[in-house]
PDB file of C-alpha atoms in Angstrom:
ATOM      1  CA  MET Q   9     121.504  15.879-127.935  1.00  0.00           C
ATOM      2  CA  GLU Q  10     119.604  19.172-127.770  1.00  0.00           C
ATOM      3  CA  ILE Q  11     118.054  21.531-130.333  1.00  0.00           C
ATOM      4  CA  ARG Q  12     120.881  23.982-129.787  1.00  0.00           C
ATOM      5  CA  HIS Q  13     123.402  21.306-130.829  1.00  0.00           C
ATOM      6  CA  LEU Q  14     121.615  21.045-134.180  1.00  0.00           C
ATOM      7  CA  GLN Q  15     121.547  24.846-134.450  1.00  0.00           C
ATOM      8  CA  TYR Q  16     125.288  25.022-133.817  1.00  0.00           C
ATOM      9  CA  ILE Q  17     126.105  22.278-136.329  1.00  0.00           C
ATOM     10  CA  ALA Q  18     123.901  23.838-139.033  1.00  0.00           C
ATOM     11  CA  GLU Q  19     125.470  27.272-138.512  1.00  0.00           C
ATOM     12  CA  ILE Q  20     129.053  25.923-138.539  1.00  0.00           C
ATOM     13  CA  VAL Q  21     128.376  24.170-141.858  1.00  0.00           C
ATOM     14  CA  ARG Q  22     126.642  27.276-143.291  1.00  0.00           C
ATOM     15  CA  ARG Q  23     129.564  29.555-142.327  1.00  0.00           C
ATOM     16  CA  ASN Q  24     132.353  26.964-142.744  1.00  0.00           C
ATOM     17  CA  SER Q  25     133.812  28.420-139.551  1.00  0.00           C
ATOM     18  CA  PHE Q  26     133.414  27.942-135.803  1.00  0.00           C
ATOM     19  CA  THR Q  27     134.272  31.628-135.237  1.00  0.00           C
ATOM     20  CA  LYS Q  28     131.764  33.000-137.774  1.00  0.00           C
ATOM     21  CA  ALA Q  29     129.090  30.594-136.531  1.00  0.00           C
ATOM     22  CA  ALA Q  30     129.644  31.795-132.962  1.00  0.00           C
ATOM     23  CA  GLU Q  31     129.323  35.433-134.097  1.00  0.00           C
ATOM     24  CA  ALA Q  32     126.077  34.677-135.934  1.00  0.00           C
ATOM     25  CA  LEU Q  33     124.685  32.896-132.866  1.00  0.00           C
ATOM     26  CA  HIS Q  34     125.888  35.661-130.507  1.00  0.00           C
ATOM     27  CA  ILE Q  35     128.028  33.315-128.394  1.00  0.00           C
ATOM     28  CA  THR Q  36     131.780  33.008-127.947  1.00  0.00           C
ATOM     29  CA  GLN Q  37     133.964  30.747-130.072  1.00  0.00           C
ATOM     30  CA  PRO Q  38     135.155  28.719-127.009  1.00  0.00           C
ATOM     31  CA  THR Q  39     131.501  28.129-126.063  1.00  0.00           C
ATOM     32  CA  ILE Q  40     130.527  26.669-129.441  1.00  0.00           C
ATOM     33  CA  SER Q  41     133.708  24.556-129.570  1.00  0.00           C
ATOM     34  CA  LYS Q  42     133.020  23.221-126.073  1.00  0.00           C
ATOM     35  CA  MET Q  43     129.405  22.375-126.931  1.00  0.00           C
ATOM     36  CA  ILE Q  44     130.450  20.427-130.042  1.00  0.00           C
ATOM     37  CA  LYS Q  45     133.180  18.641-128.074  1.00  0.00           C
ATOM     38  CA  ASN Q  46     130.677  17.693-125.340  1.00  0.00           C
ATOM     39  CA  LEU Q  47     128.313  16.307-127.978  1.00  0.00           C
ATOM     40  CA  GLU Q  48     131.129  14.308-129.583  1.00  0.00           C
ATOM     41  CA  ASN Q  49     131.973  12.860-126.143  1.00  0.00           C
ATOM     42  CA  GLU Q  50     128.305  12.045-125.531  1.00  0.00           C
ATOM     43  CA  LEU Q  51     128.024  10.233-128.877  1.00  0.00           C
ATOM     44  CA  ASN Q  52     131.569   8.866-128.772  1.00  0.00           C
ATOM     45  CA  LEU Q  53     131.944  10.059-132.380  1.00  0.00           C
ATOM     46  CA  GLU Q  54     133.795  12.820-134.190  1.00  0.00           C
ATOM     47  CA  LEU Q  55     131.552  15.248-136.080  1.00  0.00           C
ATOM     48  CA  PHE Q  56     134.046  17.662-137.673  1.00  0.00           C
ATOM     49  CA  ILE Q  57     137.510  17.358-139.193  1.00  0.00           C
ATOM     50  CA  ARG Q  58     139.678  20.448-139.604  1.00  0.00           C
ATOM     51  CA  ASP Q  59     141.606  20.339-142.886  1.00  0.00           C
ATOM     52  CA  GLY Q  60     143.689  23.514-142.969  1.00  0.00           C
ATOM     53  CA  LYS Q  61     141.192  26.378-143.147  1.00  0.00           C
ATOM     54  CA  GLN Q  62     138.418  24.043-144.277  1.00  0.00           C
ATOM     55  CA  ILE Q  63     136.005  22.341-141.895  1.00  0.00           C
ATOM     56  CA  LYS Q  64     134.621  19.031-143.094  1.00  0.00           C
ATOM     57  CA  LEU Q  65     131.897  16.807-141.673  1.00  0.00           C
ATOM     58  CA  THR Q  66     132.627  13.218-140.771  1.00  0.00           C
ATOM     59  CA  ASP Q  67     130.123  10.538-141.818  1.00  0.00           C
ATOM     60  CA  ALA Q  68     128.454  10.922-138.414  1.00  0.00           C
ATOM     61  CA  GLY Q  69     128.435  14.706-138.830  1.00  0.00           C
ATOM     62  CA  LYS Q  70     126.861  14.391-142.278  1.00  0.00           C
ATOM     63  CA  ALA Q  71     124.130  12.122-140.877  1.00  0.00           C
ATOM     64  CA  ILE Q  72     123.271  14.600-138.101  1.00  0.00           C
ATOM     65  CA  HIS Q  73     123.429  17.595-140.462  1.00  0.00           C
ATOM     66  CA  SER Q  74     121.042  15.938-142.941  1.00  0.00           C
ATOM     67  CA  TYR Q  75     118.370  15.796-140.229  1.00  0.00           C
ATOM     68  CA  ALA Q  76     119.209  19.164-138.644  1.00  0.00           C
ATOM     69  CA  GLY Q  77     117.532  21.347-141.320  1.00  0.00           C
ATOM     70  CA  PRO Q  78     114.088  19.684-141.267  1.00  0.00           C
ATOM     71  CA  ILE Q  79     114.113  19.377-137.467  1.00  0.00           C
ATOM     72  CA  LEU Q  80     115.042  23.039-136.981  1.00  0.00           C
ATOM     73  CA  GLN Q  81     112.342  24.141-139.431  1.00  0.00           C
ATOM     74  CA  LEU Q  82     109.737  22.111-137.535  1.00  0.00           C
ATOM     75  CA  PHE Q  83     110.993  23.602-134.262  1.00  0.00           C
ATOM     76  CA  ASP Q  84     110.696  27.135-135.704  1.00  0.00           C
ATOM     77  CA  HIS Q  85     107.158  26.361-136.869  1.00  0.00           C
ATOM     78  CA  LEU Q  86     106.266  25.039-133.401  1.00  0.00           C
ATOM     79  CA  GLN Q  87     107.620  28.171-131.737  1.00  0.00           C
ATOM     80  CA  ALA Q  88     105.764  30.387-134.222  1.00  0.00           C
ATOM     81  CA  GLU Q  89     102.472  28.561-133.656  1.00  0.00           C
ATOM     82  CA  ILE Q  90     102.837  28.773-129.873  1.00  0.00           C
ATOM     83  CA  ASN Q  91     103.649  32.486-130.187  1.00  0.00           C
ATOM     84  CA  ASP Q  92     100.539  32.962-132.330  1.00  0.00           C
ATOM     85  CA  LEU Q  93      98.380  31.337-129.678  1.00  0.00           C
ATOM     86  CA  THR Q  94     100.039  33.236-126.855  1.00  0.00           C
ATOM     87  CA  TYR Q  95     100.688  36.651-128.402  1.00  0.00           C
ATOM     88  CA  LEU Q  96      97.997  37.230-130.989  1.00  0.00           C
ATOM     89  CA  LYS Q  97      98.813  40.124-133.332  1.00  0.00           C
ATOM     90  CA  LYS Q  98     102.510  39.975-132.476  1.00  0.00           C
ATOM     91  CA  GLY Q  99     105.446  38.290-134.145  1.00  0.00           C
ATOM     92  CA  ASN Q 100     108.148  38.762-136.748  1.00  0.00           C
ATOM     93  CA  VAL Q 101     108.073  38.368-140.528  1.00  0.00           C
ATOM     94  CA  ARG Q 102     111.295  37.859-142.491  1.00  0.00           C
ATOM     95  CA  VAL Q 103     110.783  39.504-145.903  1.00  0.00           C
ATOM     96  CA  GLY Q 104     113.164  39.334-148.872  1.00  0.00           C
ATOM     97  CA  LEU Q 105     113.151  42.340-151.230  1.00  0.00           C
ATOM     98  CA  PRO Q 106     115.217  42.897-154.379  1.00  0.00           C
ATOM     99  CA  PRO Q 107     116.636  46.468-154.461  1.00  0.00           C
ATOM    100  CA  MET Q 108     114.407  47.650-157.324  1.00  0.00           C
ATOM    101  CA  ALA Q 109     111.245  46.355-155.666  1.00  0.00           C
ATOM    102  CA  GLY Q 110     112.198  47.552-152.207  1.00  0.00           C
ATOM    103  CA  SER Q 111     113.059  51.119-153.097  1.00  0.00           C
ATOM    104  CA  ARG Q 112     110.378  51.651-155.732  1.00  0.00           C
ATOM    105  CA  PHE Q 113     107.258  49.876-154.484  1.00  0.00           C
ATOM    106  CA  PHE Q 114     107.477  48.996-150.794  1.00  0.00           C
ATOM    107  CA  PRO Q 115     108.323  51.946-148.481  1.00  0.00           C
ATOM    108  CA  GLY Q 116     104.686  53.107-148.365  1.00  0.00           C
ATOM    109  CA  VAL Q 117     103.374  49.545-147.995  1.00  0.00           C
ATOM    110  CA  ILE Q 118     105.730  48.872-145.090  1.00  0.00           C
ATOM    111  CA  LYS Q 119     104.690  52.114-143.368  1.00  0.00           C
ATOM    112  CA  SER Q 120     100.978  51.280-143.732  1.00  0.00           C
ATOM    113  CA  PHE Q 121     101.529  47.745-142.440  1.00  0.00           C
ATOM    114  CA  GLN Q 122     103.420  48.967-139.360  1.00  0.00           C
ATOM    115  CA  ASP Q 123     100.665  51.506-138.668  1.00  0.00           C
ATOM    116  CA  ARG Q 124      98.030  48.764-138.753  1.00  0.00           C
ATOM    117  CA  TYR Q 125     100.094  46.100-136.947  1.00  0.00           C
ATOM    118  CA  PRO Q 126     102.509  47.903-134.615  1.00  0.00           C
ATOM    119  CA  GLY Q 127     103.189  44.663-132.713  1.00  0.00           C
ATOM    120  CA  ILE Q 128     104.604  42.855-135.744  1.00  0.00           C
ATOM    121  CA  ALA Q 129     108.290  43.381-136.519  1.00  0.00           C
ATOM    122  CA  LEU Q 130     109.447  43.193-140.136  1.00  0.00           C
ATOM    123  CA  THR Q 131     112.962  41.898-140.774  1.00  0.00           C
ATOM    124  CA  LEU Q 132     113.831  43.162-144.260  1.00  0.00           C
ATOM    125  CA  VAL Q 133     116.567  41.410-146.235  1.00  0.00           C
ATOM    126  CA  GLU Q 134     117.604  43.165-149.445  1.00  0.00           C
ATOM    127  CA  ASP Q 135     119.030  40.783-152.048  1.00  0.00           C
ATOM    128  CA  GLY Q 136     118.707  39.781-155.666  1.00  0.00           C
ATOM    129  CA  ALA Q 137     115.502  37.972-156.681  1.00  0.00           C
ATOM    130  CA  ARG Q 138     117.354  34.694-157.318  1.00  0.00           C
ATOM    131  CA  LYS Q 139     118.910  34.763-153.837  1.00  0.00           C
ATOM    132  CA  VAL Q 140     115.574  35.743-152.246  1.00  0.00           C
ATOM    133  CA  GLU Q 141     113.879  32.788-153.945  1.00  0.00           C
ATOM    134  CA  GLU Q 142     116.545  30.398-152.630  1.00  0.00           C
ATOM    135  CA  SER Q 143     116.232  31.812-149.104  1.00  0.00           C
ATOM    136  CA  VAL Q 144     112.439  31.375-149.055  1.00  0.00           C
ATOM    137  CA  ALA Q 145     112.842  27.788-150.311  1.00  0.00           C
ATOM    138  CA  GLU Q 146     115.373  27.078-147.527  1.00  0.00           C
ATOM    139  CA  GLY Q 147     113.157  28.607-144.837  1.00  0.00           C
ATOM    140  CA  ILE Q 148     115.622  31.424-144.098  1.00  0.00           C
ATOM    141  CA  LEU Q 149     112.943  33.932-145.180  1.00  0.00           C
ATOM    142  CA  ASP Q 150     109.180  33.649-144.606  1.00  0.00           C
ATOM    143  CA  VAL Q 151     108.176  35.479-147.795  1.00  0.00           C
ATOM    144  CA  GLY Q 152     109.970  37.176-150.641  1.00  0.00           C
ATOM    145  CA  VAL Q 153     109.515  39.283-153.748  1.00  0.00           C
ATOM    146  CA  VAL Q 154     110.910  37.463-156.797  1.00  0.00           C
ATOM    147  CA  LEU Q 155     110.603  37.405-160.568  1.00  0.00           C
ATOM    148  CA  TRP Q 156     108.006  35.243-162.289  1.00  0.00           C
ATOM    149  CA  PRO Q 157     108.086  32.370-163.185  1.00  0.00           C
ATOM    150  CA  VAL Q 158     108.812  30.149-160.165  1.00  0.00           C
ATOM    151  CA  ASP Q 159     108.293  26.497-159.244  1.00  0.00           C
ATOM    152  CA  GLU Q 160     104.545  26.384-158.523  1.00  0.00           C
ATOM    153  CA  GLU Q 161     104.857  23.022-156.763  1.00  0.00           C
ATOM    154  CA  LEU Q 162     107.190  24.606-154.213  1.00  0.00           C
ATOM    155  CA  PHE Q 163     105.710  28.107-153.866  1.00  0.00           C
ATOM    156  CA  ASP Q 164     102.378  29.817-153.404  1.00  0.00           C
ATOM    157  CA  SER Q 165     102.306  33.317-154.841  1.00  0.00           C
ATOM    158  CA  PHE Q 166     100.325  36.317-156.028  1.00  0.00           C
ATOM    159  CA  PRO Q 167     101.249  39.019-158.594  1.00  0.00           C
ATOM    160  CA  LEU Q 168     102.556  42.427-157.526  1.00  0.00           C
ATOM    161  CA  VAL Q 169     103.823  44.354-160.559  1.00  0.00           C
ATOM    162  CA  GLU Q 170     103.840  43.621-164.295  1.00  0.00           C
ATOM    163  CA  ASP Q 171     106.298  45.488-166.499  1.00  0.00           C
ATOM    164  CA  ARG Q 172     108.788  44.980-169.340  1.00  0.00           C
ATOM    165  CA  LEU Q 173     112.445  45.810-169.906  1.00  0.00           C
ATOM    166  CA  LYS Q 174     113.653  48.857-171.793  1.00  0.00           C
ATOM    167  CA  VAL Q 175     117.138  49.586-173.094  1.00  0.00           C
ATOM    168  CA  ILE Q 176     118.911  52.574-171.567  1.00  0.00           C
ATOM    169  CA  LEU Q 177     121.595  54.384-173.569  1.00  0.00           C
ATOM    170  CA  HIS Q 178     123.684  57.533-173.361  1.00  0.00           C
ATOM    171  CA  PRO Q 179     121.960  60.379-175.293  1.00  0.00           C
ATOM    172  CA  SER Q 180     124.902  60.497-177.711  1.00  0.00           C
ATOM    173  CA  HIS Q 181     124.690  56.792-178.527  1.00  0.00           C
ATOM    174  CA  ARG Q 182     124.227  55.936-182.207  1.00  0.00           C
ATOM    175  CA  LEU Q 183     120.923  54.165-181.424  1.00  0.00           C
ATOM    176  CA  ALA Q 184     119.546  56.804-179.036  1.00  0.00           C
ATOM    177  CA  SER Q 185     117.180  58.314-181.638  1.00  0.00           C
ATOM    178  CA  GLN Q 186     115.363  55.050-182.410  1.00  0.00           C
ATOM    179  CA  GLN Q 187     111.797  54.511-181.243  1.00  0.00           C
ATOM    180  CA  GLN Q 188     112.340  50.840-180.437  1.00  0.00           C
ATOM    181  CA  LEU Q 189     115.181  48.320-180.480  1.00  0.00           C
ATOM    182  CA  THR Q 190     115.634  44.632-181.125  1.00  0.00           C
ATOM    183  CA  LEU Q 191     118.088  42.601-179.080  1.00  0.00           C
ATOM    184  CA  ALA Q 192     119.970  41.619-182.252  1.00  0.00           C
ATOM    185  CA  GLU Q 193     120.793  45.310-182.827  1.00  0.00           C
ATOM    186  CA  LEU Q 194     122.724  45.301-179.536  1.00  0.00           C
ATOM    187  CA  ALA Q 195     125.047  42.406-180.367  1.00  0.00           C
ATOM    188  CA  GLU Q 196     128.171  44.611-180.518  1.00  0.00           C
ATOM    189  CA  GLU Q 197     127.350  46.711-177.451  1.00  0.00           C
ATOM    190  CA  ARG Q 198     128.995  46.794-174.023  1.00  0.00           C
ATOM    191  CA  PHE Q 199     126.494  45.511-171.451  1.00  0.00           C
ATOM    192  CA  ILE Q 200     126.109  46.635-167.845  1.00  0.00           C
ATOM    193  CA  LEU Q 201     124.149  43.992-165.905  1.00  0.00           C
ATOM    194  CA  PHE Q 202     122.969  43.229-162.428  1.00  0.00           C
ATOM    195  CA  ASN Q 203     125.274  40.707-160.777  1.00  0.00           C
ATOM    196  CA  SER Q 204     124.612  36.964-160.714  1.00  0.00           C
ATOM    197  CA  GLU Q 205     122.527  37.152-157.506  1.00  0.00           C
ATOM    198  CA  PHE Q 206     119.796  38.780-159.597  1.00  0.00           C
ATOM    199  CA  ALA Q 207     117.364  36.856-161.798  1.00  0.00           C
ATOM    200  CA  LEU Q 208     117.689  39.474-164.543  1.00  0.00           C
ATOM    201  CA  HIS Q 209     121.390  38.616-164.928  1.00  0.00           C
ATOM    202  CA  SER Q 210     120.805  35.121-166.301  1.00  0.00           C
ATOM    203  CA  ARG Q 211     117.563  36.090-168.051  1.00  0.00           C
ATOM    204  CA  ILE Q 212     119.209  38.793-170.157  1.00  0.00           C
ATOM    205  CA  ILE Q 213     122.163  36.554-171.012  1.00  0.00           C
ATOM    206  CA  LYS Q 214     119.777  33.759-172.028  1.00  0.00           C
ATOM    207  CA  GLU Q 215     117.791  36.094-174.302  1.00  0.00           C
ATOM    208  CA  CYS Q 216     121.002  37.406-175.913  1.00  0.00           C
ATOM    209  CA  ILE Q 217     122.180  33.875-176.666  1.00  0.00           C
ATOM    210  CA  SER Q 218     118.756  33.069-178.136  1.00  0.00           C
ATOM    211  CA  SER Q 219     119.206  36.124-180.377  1.00  0.00           C
ATOM    212  CA  GLY Q 220     122.510  34.757-181.665  1.00  0.00           C
ATOM    213  CA  PHE Q 221     125.243  36.378-179.566  1.00  0.00           C
ATOM    214  CA  ASP Q 222     127.016  36.271-176.213  1.00  0.00           C
ATOM    215  CA  PRO Q 223     126.743  39.683-174.548  1.00  0.00           C
ATOM    216  CA  HIS Q 224     129.981  41.556-173.880  1.00  0.00           C
ATOM    217  CA  ILE Q 225     129.573  42.294-170.163  1.00  0.00           C
ATOM    218  CA  VAL Q 226     131.816  45.123-168.952  1.00  0.00           C
ATOM    219  CA  TYR Q 227     130.338  45.917-165.523  1.00  0.00           C
ATOM    220  CA  GLU Q 228     128.022  44.305-162.979  1.00  0.00           C
ATOM    221  CA  SER Q 229     126.284  45.918-160.014  1.00  0.00           C
ATOM    222  CA  SER Q 230     123.656  45.259-157.363  1.00  0.00           C
ATOM    223  CA  GLN Q 231     122.176  48.782-157.558  1.00  0.00           C
ATOM    224  CA  TRP Q 232     119.863  49.960-160.343  1.00  0.00           C
ATOM    225  CA  ASP Q 233     120.656  53.638-159.768  1.00  0.00           C
ATOM    226  CA  PHE Q 234     124.396  52.960-160.054  1.00  0.00           C
ATOM    227  CA  ILE Q 235     123.765  51.108-163.318  1.00  0.00           C
ATOM    228  CA  GLY Q 236     121.887  54.175-164.549  1.00  0.00           C
ATOM    229  CA  GLU Q 237     124.786  56.457-163.601  1.00  0.00           C
ATOM    230  CA  MET Q 238     127.281  54.225-165.430  1.00  0.00           C
ATOM    231  CA  VAL Q 239     125.141  54.432-168.570  1.00  0.00           C
ATOM    232  CA  ALA Q 240     125.003  58.218-168.057  1.00  0.00           C
ATOM    233  CA  GLU Q 241     128.824  58.189-168.182  1.00  0.00           C
ATOM    234  CA  ASN Q 242     128.647  56.324-171.518  1.00  0.00           C
ATOM    235  CA  LEU Q 243     130.323  53.201-170.095  1.00  0.00           C
ATOM    236  CA  GLY Q 244     127.850  50.867-171.786  1.00  0.00           C
ATOM    237  CA  ILE Q 245     124.165  50.053-172.217  1.00  0.00           C
ATOM    238  CA  ALA Q 246     121.782  48.385-169.787  1.00  0.00           C
ATOM    239  CA  MET Q 247     118.258  47.014-169.517  1.00  0.00           C
ATOM    240  CA  LEU Q 248     115.902  48.058-166.749  1.00  0.00           C
ATOM    241  CA  PRO Q 249     112.149  47.771-166.149  1.00  0.00           C
ATOM    242  CA  SER Q 250     110.087  50.584-167.640  1.00  0.00           C
ATOM    243  CA  ARG Q 251     108.952  51.867-164.223  1.00  0.00           C
ATOM    244  CA  ILE Q 252     112.559  52.080-163.041  1.00  0.00           C
ATOM    245  CA  CYS Q 253     113.530  53.916-166.230  1.00  0.00           C
ATOM    246  CA  ASP Q 254     110.924  56.550-165.338  1.00  0.00           C
ATOM    247  CA  ALA Q 255     113.002  57.395-162.249  1.00  0.00           C
ATOM    248  CA  LEU Q 256     116.158  58.118-164.296  1.00  0.00           C
ATOM    249  CA  ASP Q 257     117.118  61.585-165.474  1.00  0.00           C
ATOM    250  CA  PRO Q 258     116.073  61.822-169.173  1.00  0.00           C
ATOM    251  CA  LYS Q 259     118.843  64.391-169.723  1.00  0.00           C
ATOM    252  CA  LYS Q 260     121.450  61.793-168.799  1.00  0.00           C
ATOM    253  CA  VAL Q 261     120.051  58.598-170.342  1.00  0.00           C
ATOM    254  CA  ARG Q 262     117.646  57.670-173.107  1.00  0.00           C
ATOM    255  CA  SER Q 263     115.286  54.736-172.503  1.00  0.00           C
ATOM    256  CA  ILE Q 264     113.914  52.861-175.528  1.00  0.00           C
ATOM    257  CA  PRO Q 265     111.371  50.005-175.613  1.00  0.00           C
ATOM    258  CA  LEU Q 266     112.891  46.611-176.383  1.00  0.00           C
ATOM    259  CA  VAL Q 267     111.080  44.451-178.939  1.00  0.00           C
ATOM    260  CA  GLN Q 268     111.957  41.115-180.508  1.00  0.00           C
ATOM    261  CA  PRO Q 269     111.936  39.829-177.887  1.00  0.00           C
ATOM    262  CA  ILE Q 270     109.848  41.596-175.295  1.00  0.00           C
ATOM    263  CA  ILE Q 271     111.368  40.612-171.942  1.00  0.00           C
ATOM    264  CA  PRO Q 272     108.725  40.711-169.185  1.00  0.00           C
ATOM    265  CA  TRP Q 273     109.496  41.845-165.648  1.00  0.00           C
ATOM    266  CA  ARG Q 274     106.808  40.436-163.362  1.00  0.00           C
ATOM    267  CA  LEU Q 275     107.219  40.733-159.625  1.00  0.00           C
ATOM    268  CA  ILE Q 276     105.390  38.245-157.418  1.00  0.00           C
ATOM    269  CA  MET Q 277     105.237  37.583-153.683  1.00  0.00           C
ATOM    270  CA  VAL Q 278     106.121  33.970-152.814  1.00  0.00           C
ATOM    271  CA  TRP Q 279     106.068  31.702-149.774  1.00  0.00           C
ATOM    272  CA  LYS Q 280     106.464  27.946-149.363  1.00  0.00           C
ATOM    273  CA  ARG Q 281     103.409  25.780-149.949  1.00  0.00           C
ATOM    274  CA  GLU Q 282     104.471  23.281-147.297  1.00  0.00           C
ATOM    275  CA  GLY Q 283     105.062  24.138-143.660  1.00  0.00           C
ATOM    276  CA  TYR Q 284     103.529  26.372-141.038  1.00  0.00           C
ATOM    277  CA  LEU Q 285     102.845  30.041-141.766  1.00  0.00           C
ATOM    278  CA  SER Q 286     102.757  32.216-138.656  1.00  0.00           C
ATOM    279  CA  LEU Q 287      99.811  34.506-138.064  1.00  0.00           C
ATOM    280  CA  ALA Q 288     102.106  37.504-138.581  1.00  0.00           C
ATOM    281  CA  THR Q 289     103.224  36.134-141.963  1.00  0.00           C
ATOM    282  CA  ARG Q 290      99.633  35.457-143.016  1.00  0.00           C
ATOM    283  CA  GLN Q 291      98.703  39.024-142.072  1.00  0.00           C
ATOM    284  CA  TRP Q 292     101.599  40.371-144.179  1.00  0.00           C
ATOM    285  CA  ILE Q 293     100.523  38.264-147.177  1.00  0.00           C
ATOM    286  CA  SER Q 294      96.897  39.350-146.853  1.00  0.00           C
ATOM    287  CA  PHE Q 295      97.825  43.008-146.379  1.00  0.00           C
ATOM    288  CA  THR Q 296     100.218  43.224-149.344  1.00  0.00           C
ATOM    289  CA  ARG Q 297      97.797  41.313-151.590  1.00  0.00           C
ATOM    290  CA  GLU Q 298      95.125  43.872-150.722  1.00  0.00           C
ATOM    291  CA  LYS Q 299      97.483  46.825-151.354  1.00  0.00           C
ATOM    292  CA  PHE Q 300      98.776  45.652-154.729  1.00  0.00           C
ATOM    293  CA  ASN Q 301      95.474  44.349-156.065  1.00  0.00           C
ATOM    294  CA  SER Q 302      93.414  47.386-155.076  1.00  0.00           C
TER     295      SER Q 302
END
């Protein structure tokens, strides 16, 4: 059994498909099928069962897969440490960025980092904060920007941006002239939310329920500017961080501070407490900490 066998098994389970796993690994489908078959012959055990379009692990497959993740992470850490020793100042950092954070706060930081460390490649993955947090925990990403709070036993972190949510409304809305709003006043409104990959999705729903109502959600999106345009078309109301509201056209939408409750929006940079951090990743953490705390 070789490391690549574990890589193939992990990718097949992740994609639930030999074909998609082969595409992700940049090999052909016959190649990955042949490698798994050779391993099954070597072990004299079946690892996968095809049940229609579903691919299921046998007991032997489950046993191997349960060890594959930790072994592959250790192997990645070993490769990263060797690369650090061999190619100082070079490497790759996998960074997760939610759309609001990426577009609003990071283009200049990324440019400055690349100017200082031209040998380090940044792989940027744009996703909701909840998904970014999961990917950092699983070792798919090295670092990520997420919403506070997080599990402090699992993650190290430092603060980036502190803000609060405001309500955005069409200028003709009956509440558009108010100086502030409570969540209870919005009980009958049509809500436009980020989709469930975003931490704000569940946070807003939770706060609405705490205020005595289930929000009537009419649209969901992954893009803050699209949410703003939908509000501008009077399709519903939304909640966005104050700094994001500043980027919206005040002729199209009205943004009003939300009180009772105040919903904080605190961005933090996270990485796993346990495991090896490459030199490139440590340089990214140090650089962004310096930029945001200066």
